PDB file of C-alpha atoms in Angstrom:
ATOM      1  CA  SER O   1    -107.216 -61.589 -77.671  1.00  0.00           C
ATOM      2  CA  SER O   2    -109.094 -62.027 -74.287  1.00  0.00           C
ATOM      3  CA  ARG O   3    -111.981 -62.900 -72.537  1.00  0.00           C
ATOM      4  CA  ALA O   4    -114.198 -62.226 -69.611  1.00  0.00           C
ATOM      5  CA  ARG O   5    -114.184 -64.834 -67.194  1.00  0.00           C
ATOM      6  CA  ARG O   6    -117.542 -65.632 -66.222  1.00  0.00           C
ATOM      7  CA  GLY O   7    -119.505 -68.065 -63.401  1.00  0.00           C
ATOM      8  CA  LEU O   8    -121.951 -70.201 -63.344  1.00  0.00           C
ATOM      9  CA  ASP O   9    -124.550 -68.215 -63.645  1.00  0.00           C
ATOM     10  CA  PHE O  10    -122.532 -66.482 -67.440  1.00  0.00           C
ATOM     11  CA  LYS O  11    -121.631 -62.671 -65.247  1.00  0.00           C
ATOM     12  CA  GLN O  12    -118.297 -61.819 -65.808  1.00  0.00           C
ATOM     13  CA  LEU O  13    -115.993 -62.872 -62.162  1.00  0.00           C
ATOM     14  CA  PHE O  14    -114.495 -59.823 -60.879  1.00  0.00           C
ATOM     15  CA  GLU O  15    -112.347 -58.913 -58.135  1.00  0.00           C
ATOM     16  CA  ILE O  16    -112.523 -56.260 -55.521  1.00  0.00           C
ATOM     17  CA  LYS O  17    -108.425 -54.635 -55.260  1.00  0.00           C
ATOM     18  CA  LYS O  18    -107.756 -51.922 -52.838  1.00  0.00           C
ATOM     19  CA  LEU O  19    -106.105 -48.828 -54.112  1.00  0.00           C
ATOM     20  CA  LYS O  20    -104.288 -45.753 -51.688  1.00  0.00           C
ATOM     21  CA  ASP O  21    -104.745 -42.338 -53.374  1.00  0.00           C
ATOM     22  CA  ARG O  22    -101.771 -40.574 -52.768  1.00  0.00           C
ATOM     23  CA  GLU O  23    -103.052 -38.975 -49.480  1.00  0.00           C
ATOM     24  CA  GLY O  24    -102.947 -42.590 -48.422  1.00  0.00           C
ATOM     25  CA  ASN O  25    -106.942 -43.291 -48.240  1.00  0.00           C
ATOM     26  CA  GLU O  26    -107.854 -46.585 -49.489  1.00  0.00           C
ATOM     27  CA  SER O  27    -110.930 -47.439 -51.842  1.00  0.00           C
ATOM     28  CA  ASP O  28    -112.155 -50.549 -53.512  1.00  0.00           C
ATOM     29  CA  HIS O  29    -112.014 -51.206 -57.394  1.00  0.00           C
ATOM     30  CA  ARG O  30    -113.646 -53.575 -59.380  1.00  0.00           C
ATOM     31  CA  GLU O  31    -111.151 -55.173 -61.363  1.00  0.00           C
ATOM     32  CA  ASP O  32    -113.335 -57.540 -64.273  1.00  0.00           C
ATOM     33  CA  LEU O  33    -110.829 -60.824 -64.650  1.00  0.00           C
ATOM     34  CA  VAL O  34    -110.534 -61.640 -68.403  1.00  0.00           C
ATOM     35  CA  GLU O  35    -108.158 -64.201 -69.773  1.00  0.00           C
ATOM     36  CA  GLN O  36    -105.513 -64.488 -72.844  1.00  0.00           C
ATOM     37  CA  LEU O  37    -105.757 -65.959 -75.661  1.00  0.00           C
ATOM     38  CA  GLY O  38    -101.582 -66.334 -75.204  1.00  0.00           C
ATOM     39  CA  GLU O  39     -98.381 -67.485 -76.554  1.00  0.00           C
ATOM     40  CA  ASP O  40     -98.418 -71.340 -75.561  1.00  0.00           C
ATOM     41  CA  ARG O  41    -102.208 -71.103 -76.867  1.00  0.00           C
ATOM     42  CA  ILE O  42    -100.662 -69.886 -80.220  1.00  0.00           C
ATOM     43  CA  GLU O  43     -98.257 -71.647 -80.615  1.00  0.00           C
ATOM     44  CA  ALA O  44    -100.364 -74.798 -79.758  1.00  0.00           C
ATOM     45  CA  ILE O  45    -102.794 -73.818 -82.579  1.00  0.00           C
ATOM     46  CA  THR O  46    -100.408 -73.290 -84.721  1.00  0.00           C
ATOM     47  CA  VAL O  47     -98.123 -76.633 -84.566  1.00  0.00           C
ATOM     48  CA  ALA O  48    -101.880 -78.444 -84.504  1.00  0.00           C
ATOM     49  CA  ILE O  49    -102.953 -76.120 -88.328  1.00  0.00           C
ATOM     50  CA  MET O  50     -99.586 -77.153 -90.191  1.00  0.00           C
ATOM     51  CA  THR O  51     -99.528 -80.585 -88.842  1.00  0.00           C
ATOM     52  CA  GLY O  52    -102.703 -81.427 -89.949  1.00  0.00           C
ATOM     53  CA  GLY O  53    -103.744 -82.271 -86.011  1.00  0.00           C
ATOM     54  CA  THR O  54    -105.822 -81.269 -83.282  1.00  0.00           C
ATOM     55  CA  TYR O  55    -106.516 -78.588 -80.599  1.00  0.00           C
ATOM     56  CA  THR O  56    -108.399 -79.058 -77.840  1.00  0.00           C
ATOM     57  CA  LEU O  57    -109.496 -75.296 -76.249  1.00  0.00           C
ATOM     58  CA  ARG O  58    -109.720 -75.064 -72.729  1.00  0.00           C
ATOM     59  CA  LYS O  59    -111.839 -71.649 -71.428  1.00  0.00           C
ATOM     60  CA  GLU O  60    -110.813 -70.867 -67.599  1.00  0.00           C
ATOM     61  CA  ASP O  61    -113.617 -70.314 -65.611  1.00  0.00           C
ATOM     62  CA  ASP O  62    -115.667 -71.674 -68.326  1.00  0.00           C
ATOM     63  CA  PRO O  63    -119.845 -71.157 -67.266  1.00  0.00           C
ATOM     64  CA  LEU O  64    -120.558 -74.435 -68.832  1.00  0.00           C
ATOM     65  CA  GLY O  65    -118.465 -75.945 -66.787  1.00  0.00           C
ATOM     66  CA  PRO O  66    -114.716 -76.642 -65.871  1.00  0.00           C
ATOM     67  CA  ASP O  67    -114.544 -79.944 -67.454  1.00  0.00           C
ATOM     68  CA  HIS O  68    -116.129 -78.178 -70.382  1.00  0.00           C
ATOM     69  CA  VAL O  69    -114.051 -78.121 -74.326  1.00  0.00           C
ATOM     70  CA  TYR O  70    -113.761 -77.186 -77.718  1.00  0.00           C
ATOM     71  CA  GLU O  71    -112.386 -79.828 -79.936  1.00  0.00           C
ATOM     72  CA  PHE O  72    -111.037 -78.674 -83.386  1.00  0.00           C
ATOM     73  CA  ASN O  73    -109.617 -81.169 -85.954  1.00  0.00           C
ATOM     74  CA  PHE O  74    -107.258 -79.671 -88.865  1.00  0.00           C
ATOM     75  CA  SER O  75    -106.553 -83.077 -90.647  1.00  0.00           C
ATOM     76  CA  LYS O  76    -109.229 -81.257 -93.883  1.00  0.00           C
ATOM     77  CA  LEU O  77    -106.151 -78.358 -94.224  1.00  0.00           C
ATOM     78  CA  ASN O  78    -103.502 -78.278 -96.076  1.00  0.00           C
ATOM     79  CA  GLY O  79    -101.553 -76.562 -93.554  1.00  0.00           C
ATOM     80  CA  GLY O  80    -100.493 -73.511 -96.176  1.00  0.00           C
ATOM     81  CA  PRO O  81    -100.303 -69.504 -94.700  1.00  0.00           C
ATOM     82  CA  ASP O  82    -103.644 -69.159 -95.407  1.00  0.00           C
ATOM     83  CA  ASP O  83    -105.200 -72.187 -93.735  1.00  0.00           C
ATOM     84  CA  LEU O  84    -103.007 -70.753 -90.273  1.00  0.00           C
ATOM     85  CA  VAL O  85    -104.322 -67.215 -90.757  1.00  0.00           C
ATOM     86  CA  LEU O  86    -107.441 -68.597 -90.833  1.00  0.00           C
ATOM     87  CA  GLY O  87    -107.692 -71.282 -88.855  1.00  0.00           C
ATOM     88  CA  LEU O  88    -105.749 -68.798 -86.038  1.00  0.00           C
ATOM     89  CA  ALA O  89    -108.477 -66.464 -86.288  1.00  0.00           C
ATOM     90  CA  ALA O  90    -111.771 -68.909 -86.016  1.00  0.00           C
ATOM     91  CA  VAL O  91    -110.098 -70.599 -82.823  1.00  0.00           C
ATOM     92  CA  GLU O  92    -109.870 -67.445 -81.418  1.00  0.00           C
ATOM     93  CA  LYS O  93    -113.638 -66.333 -82.558  1.00  0.00           C
ATOM     94  CA  VAL O  94    -114.337 -69.896 -80.482  1.00  0.00           C
ATOM     95  CA  PHE O  95    -112.318 -68.201 -77.653  1.00  0.00           C
ATOM     96  CA  ARG O  96    -114.710 -65.068 -77.101  1.00  0.00           C
ATOM     97  CA  MET O  97    -117.846 -66.919 -77.753  1.00  0.00           C
ATOM     98  CA  VAL O  98    -120.425 -66.895 -74.995  1.00  0.00           C
ATOM     99  CA  PRO O  99    -123.395 -69.902 -75.373  1.00  0.00           C
ATOM    100  CA  ASP O 100    -125.368 -67.845 -72.194  1.00  0.00           C
ATOM    101  CA  PRO O 101    -128.408 -69.631 -72.435  1.00  0.00           C
ATOM    102  CA  GLN O 102    -129.963 -66.176 -72.125  1.00  0.00           C
ATOM    103  CA  ALA O 103    -129.099 -65.250 -75.565  1.00  0.00           C
ATOM    104  CA  THR O 104    -132.489 -65.168 -77.881  1.00  0.00           C
ATOM    105  CA  LYS O 105    -132.887 -65.055 -81.444  1.00  0.00           C
ATOM    106  CA  ASP O 106    -131.619 -61.329 -81.295  1.00  0.00           C
ATOM    107  CA  ASP O 107    -127.809 -62.076 -80.030  1.00  0.00           C
ATOM    108  CA  LYS O 108    -126.202 -62.338 -82.593  1.00  0.00           C
ATOM    109  CA  ILE O 109    -122.847 -62.574 -83.643  1.00  0.00           C
ATOM    110  CA  ILE O 110    -120.860 -61.521 -87.142  1.00  0.00           C
ATOM    111  CA  VAL O 111    -118.222 -63.775 -88.854  1.00  0.00           C
ATOM    112  CA  ASP O 112    -116.146 -63.700 -91.869  1.00  0.00           C
ATOM    113  CA  SER O 113    -117.329 -66.587 -94.113  1.00  0.00           C
ATOM    114  CA  LYS O 114    -113.974 -67.849 -94.471  1.00  0.00           C
ATOM    115  CA  ILE O 115    -113.516 -68.515 -90.760  1.00  0.00           C
ATOM    116  CA  ASP O 116    -117.016 -69.869 -91.165  1.00  0.00           C
ATOM    117  CA  ASP O 117    -115.746 -72.269 -93.549  1.00  0.00           C
ATOM    118  CA  ILE O 118    -113.229 -73.486 -90.906  1.00  0.00           C
ATOM    119  CA  LEU O 119    -115.162 -73.634 -88.308  1.00  0.00           C
ATOM    120  CA  ALA O 120    -117.669 -75.833 -89.978  1.00  0.00           C
ATOM    121  CA  SER O 121    -114.921 -77.920 -91.172  1.00  0.00           C
ATOM    122  CA  CYS O 122    -112.786 -78.257 -88.504  1.00  0.00           C
ATOM    123  CA  TRP O 123    -114.584 -77.120 -84.912  1.00  0.00           C
ATOM    124  CA  ASN O 124    -115.772 -80.554 -83.601  1.00  0.00           C
ATOM    125  CA  GLN O 125    -118.780 -78.864 -82.280  1.00  0.00           C
ATOM    126  CA  TYR O 126    -120.115 -76.314 -84.986  1.00  0.00           C
ATOM    127  CA  LYS O 127    -123.530 -77.507 -85.181  1.00  0.00           C
ATOM    128  CA  ASP O 128    -123.963 -77.755 -81.693  1.00  0.00           C
ATOM    129  CA  TYR O 129    -123.023 -73.588 -81.420  1.00  0.00           C
ATOM    130  CA  CYS O 130    -123.670 -72.299 -85.011  1.00  0.00           C
ATOM    131  CA  SER O 131    -127.236 -73.913 -86.177  1.00  0.00           C
ATOM    132  CA  GLN O 132    -128.885 -70.781 -86.381  1.00  0.00           C
ATOM    133  CA  MET O 133    -126.291 -69.198 -88.633  1.00  0.00           C
ATOM    134  CA  THR O 134    -127.916 -66.967 -91.602  1.00  0.00           C
ATOM    135  CA  PRO O 135    -125.618 -65.183 -94.140  1.00  0.00           C
ATOM    136  CA  HIS O 136    -126.366 -61.485 -94.025  1.00  0.00           C
ATOM    137  CA  PRO O 137    -128.613 -59.766 -94.694  1.00  0.00           C
ATOM    138  CA  ASP O 138    -127.675 -57.652 -97.930  1.00  0.00           C
ATOM    139  CA  SER O 139    -126.987 -59.899 -99.903  1.00  0.00           C
ATOM    140  CA  LYS O 140    -124.275 -57.934-101.883  1.00  0.00           C
ATOM    141  CA  ARG O 141    -122.462 -58.612 -97.998  1.00  0.00           C
ATOM    142  CA  THR O 142    -121.496 -62.301 -98.968  1.00  0.00           C
ATOM    143  CA  GLU O 143    -118.452 -62.258 -96.958  1.00  0.00           C
ATOM    144  CA  TYR O 144    -120.323 -62.302 -93.559  1.00  0.00           C
ATOM    145  CA  ARG O 145    -122.984 -64.074 -91.881  1.00  0.00           C
ATOM    146  CA  TYR O 146    -124.135 -64.487 -88.604  1.00  0.00           C
ATOM    147  CA  TYR O 147    -124.763 -67.109 -85.750  1.00  0.00           C
ATOM    148  CA  GLY O 148    -128.002 -66.435 -83.960  1.00  0.00           C
ATOM    149  CA  GLY O 149    -128.733 -66.951 -80.202  1.00  0.00           C
ATOM    150  CA  ILE O 150    -125.018 -66.824 -78.986  1.00  0.00           C
ATOM    151  CA  LYS O 151    -122.576 -63.929 -77.600  1.00  0.00           C
ATOM    152  CA  GLU O 152    -119.281 -63.082 -77.622  1.00  0.00           C
ATOM    153  CA  ASP O 153    -116.913 -61.380 -75.864  1.00  0.00           C
ATOM    154  CA  GLU O 154    -115.892 -58.070 -77.622  1.00  0.00           C
ATOM    155  CA  GLN O 155    -112.484 -57.480 -79.414  1.00  0.00           C
ATOM    156  CA  TYR O 156    -110.681 -54.815 -77.948  1.00  0.00           C
ATOM    157  CA  ASP O 157    -107.097 -55.655 -79.242  1.00  0.00           C
ATOM    158  CA  ASP O 158    -105.884 -55.397 -82.345  1.00  0.00           C
ATOM    159  CA  LEU O 159    -105.766 -58.912 -84.056  1.00  0.00           C
ATOM    160  CA  THR O 160    -104.069 -58.060 -86.757  1.00  0.00           C
ATOM    161  CA  MET O 161    -102.047 -60.704 -88.633  1.00  0.00           C
ATOM    162  CA  MET O 162     -99.438 -59.493 -91.495  1.00  0.00           C
ATOM    163  CA  LEU O 163     -98.732 -63.073 -94.162  1.00  0.00           C
ATOM    164  CA  ILE O 164     -95.370 -62.805 -96.186  1.00  0.00           C
ATOM    165  CA  ARG O 165     -95.273 -64.558 -99.029  1.00  0.00           C
ATOM    166  CA  ARG O 166     -91.758 -65.923-100.092  1.00  0.00           C
ATOM    167  CA  LYS O 167     -90.422 -66.458-104.067  1.00  0.00           C
TER     168      LYS O 167
END
């Protein structure tokens, strides 16, 4: 999973790279800066979930400041395979969230209800970021909820997790 690196103004950061074409002509190319969740974080999150421990997420170029952290306490989970999958997906959701102060009530993100349940029980700052949670407008779609007044980066990669149970 990836997220946009942002400045203190919440705008995506980028760098200008010089590229040469086949004829040797140089041109400027704007490349957006992104951060990957990455294997090291996934491993640390996995250990925290499986042991009922804690995990502190830090985002590179966090617009809320370099010292801002997102804290998770997985002690309420049983550490089973379902908790592992849902816990990883929950941290990934927070990784992509953008708490832009310019967000309005019309800015909302959709979240799976199981992920929301994990966040509500394990994410220490849940009330700070998800206080405008509402059910899906279609009462038959109970598997989804909305967080209002917040934005998120797009999920461009396929976050598919396969769970194998052995007998």
